[in-house]
mmCIF file of C-alpha atoms in Angstrom:
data_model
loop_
_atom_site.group_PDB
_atom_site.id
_atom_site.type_symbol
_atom_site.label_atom_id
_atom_site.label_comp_id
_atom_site.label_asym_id
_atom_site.label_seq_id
_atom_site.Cartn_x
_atom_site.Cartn_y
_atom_site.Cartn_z
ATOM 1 C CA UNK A 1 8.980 -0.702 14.378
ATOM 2 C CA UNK A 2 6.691 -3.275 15.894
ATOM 3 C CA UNK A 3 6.165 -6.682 14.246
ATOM 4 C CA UNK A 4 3.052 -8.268 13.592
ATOM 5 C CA UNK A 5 2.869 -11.664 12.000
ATOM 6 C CA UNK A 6 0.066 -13.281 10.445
ATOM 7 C CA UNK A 7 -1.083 -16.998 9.858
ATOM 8 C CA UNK A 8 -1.439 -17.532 6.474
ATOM 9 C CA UNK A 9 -4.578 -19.722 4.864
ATOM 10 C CA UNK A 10 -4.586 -22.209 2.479
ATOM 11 C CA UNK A 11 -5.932 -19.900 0.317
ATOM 12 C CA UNK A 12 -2.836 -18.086 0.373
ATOM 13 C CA UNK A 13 -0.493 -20.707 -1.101
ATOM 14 C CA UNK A 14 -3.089 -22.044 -3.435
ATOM 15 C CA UNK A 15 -4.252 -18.445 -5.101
ATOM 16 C CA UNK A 16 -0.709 -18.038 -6.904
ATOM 17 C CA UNK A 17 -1.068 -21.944 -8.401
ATOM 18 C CA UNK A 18 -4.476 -21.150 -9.463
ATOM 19 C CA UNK A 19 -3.000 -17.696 -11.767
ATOM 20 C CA UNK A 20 -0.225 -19.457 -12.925
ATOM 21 C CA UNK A 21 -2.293 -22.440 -14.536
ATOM 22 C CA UNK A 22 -4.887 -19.774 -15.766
ATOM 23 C CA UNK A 23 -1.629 -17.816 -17.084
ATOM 24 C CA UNK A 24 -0.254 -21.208 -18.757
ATOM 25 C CA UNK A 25 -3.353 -22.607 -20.289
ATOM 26 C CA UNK A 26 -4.223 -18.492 -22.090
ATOM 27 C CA UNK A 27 -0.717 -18.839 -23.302
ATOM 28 C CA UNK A 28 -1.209 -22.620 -24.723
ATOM 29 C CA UNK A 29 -4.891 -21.957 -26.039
ATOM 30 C CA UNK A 30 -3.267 -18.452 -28.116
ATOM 31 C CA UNK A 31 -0.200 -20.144 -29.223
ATOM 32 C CA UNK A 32 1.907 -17.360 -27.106
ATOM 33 C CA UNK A 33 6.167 -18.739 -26.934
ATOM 34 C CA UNK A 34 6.891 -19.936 -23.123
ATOM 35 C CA UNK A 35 9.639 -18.465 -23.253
ATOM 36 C CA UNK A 36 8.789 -14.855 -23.998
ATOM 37 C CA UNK A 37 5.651 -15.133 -21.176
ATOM 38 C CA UNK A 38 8.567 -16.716 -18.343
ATOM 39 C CA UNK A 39 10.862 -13.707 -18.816
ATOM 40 C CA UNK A 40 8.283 -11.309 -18.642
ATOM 41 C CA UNK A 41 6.762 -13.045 -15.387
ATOM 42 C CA UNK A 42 9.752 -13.074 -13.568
ATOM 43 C CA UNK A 43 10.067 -9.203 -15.011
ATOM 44 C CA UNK A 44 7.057 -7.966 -13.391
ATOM 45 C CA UNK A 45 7.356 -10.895 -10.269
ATOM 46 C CA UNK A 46 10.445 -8.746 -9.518
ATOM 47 C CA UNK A 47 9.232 -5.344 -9.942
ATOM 48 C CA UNK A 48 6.095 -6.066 -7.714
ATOM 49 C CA UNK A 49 8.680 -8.048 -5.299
ATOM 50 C CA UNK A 50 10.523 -4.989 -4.986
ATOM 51 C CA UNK A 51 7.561 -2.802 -4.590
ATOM 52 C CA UNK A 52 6.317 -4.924 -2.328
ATOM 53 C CA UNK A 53 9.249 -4.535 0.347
ATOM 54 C CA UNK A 54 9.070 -0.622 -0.051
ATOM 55 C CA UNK A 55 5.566 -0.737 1.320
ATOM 56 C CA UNK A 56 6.799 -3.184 3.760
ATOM 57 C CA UNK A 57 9.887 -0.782 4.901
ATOM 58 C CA UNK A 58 12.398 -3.058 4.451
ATOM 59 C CA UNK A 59 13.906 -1.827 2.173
ATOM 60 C CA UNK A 60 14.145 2.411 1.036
#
């Protein structure tokens, strides 16, 4: 399986900062607990981790 690596933008470290402060300040402005929105982040940050590395073939 050939390799092909990419060189990441700025862009593409600064997106995920962007959501996360979008994310934070909903959750502040709606009174949501921190808590409850953290465990279901890292939830669905595995799930689409995991998925993620399917598509990639690194893992079956």
């Amino acid at each position: 399986m050939e390799q092909t690596t990419t060189k990441d933008t700025f862009y593409h470290y600064i997106n995920p900062v962007c959501l996360s402060v979008g994310v934070m300040a909903f959750a502040m402005h709606t009174g949501i607990e921190m808590l409850d929105l953290g465990m279901w982040g890292l939830g669905l940050w595995s799930v689409t981790g995991i998925l993620g590395l399917q598509k990639e073939g690194r893992i079956k």
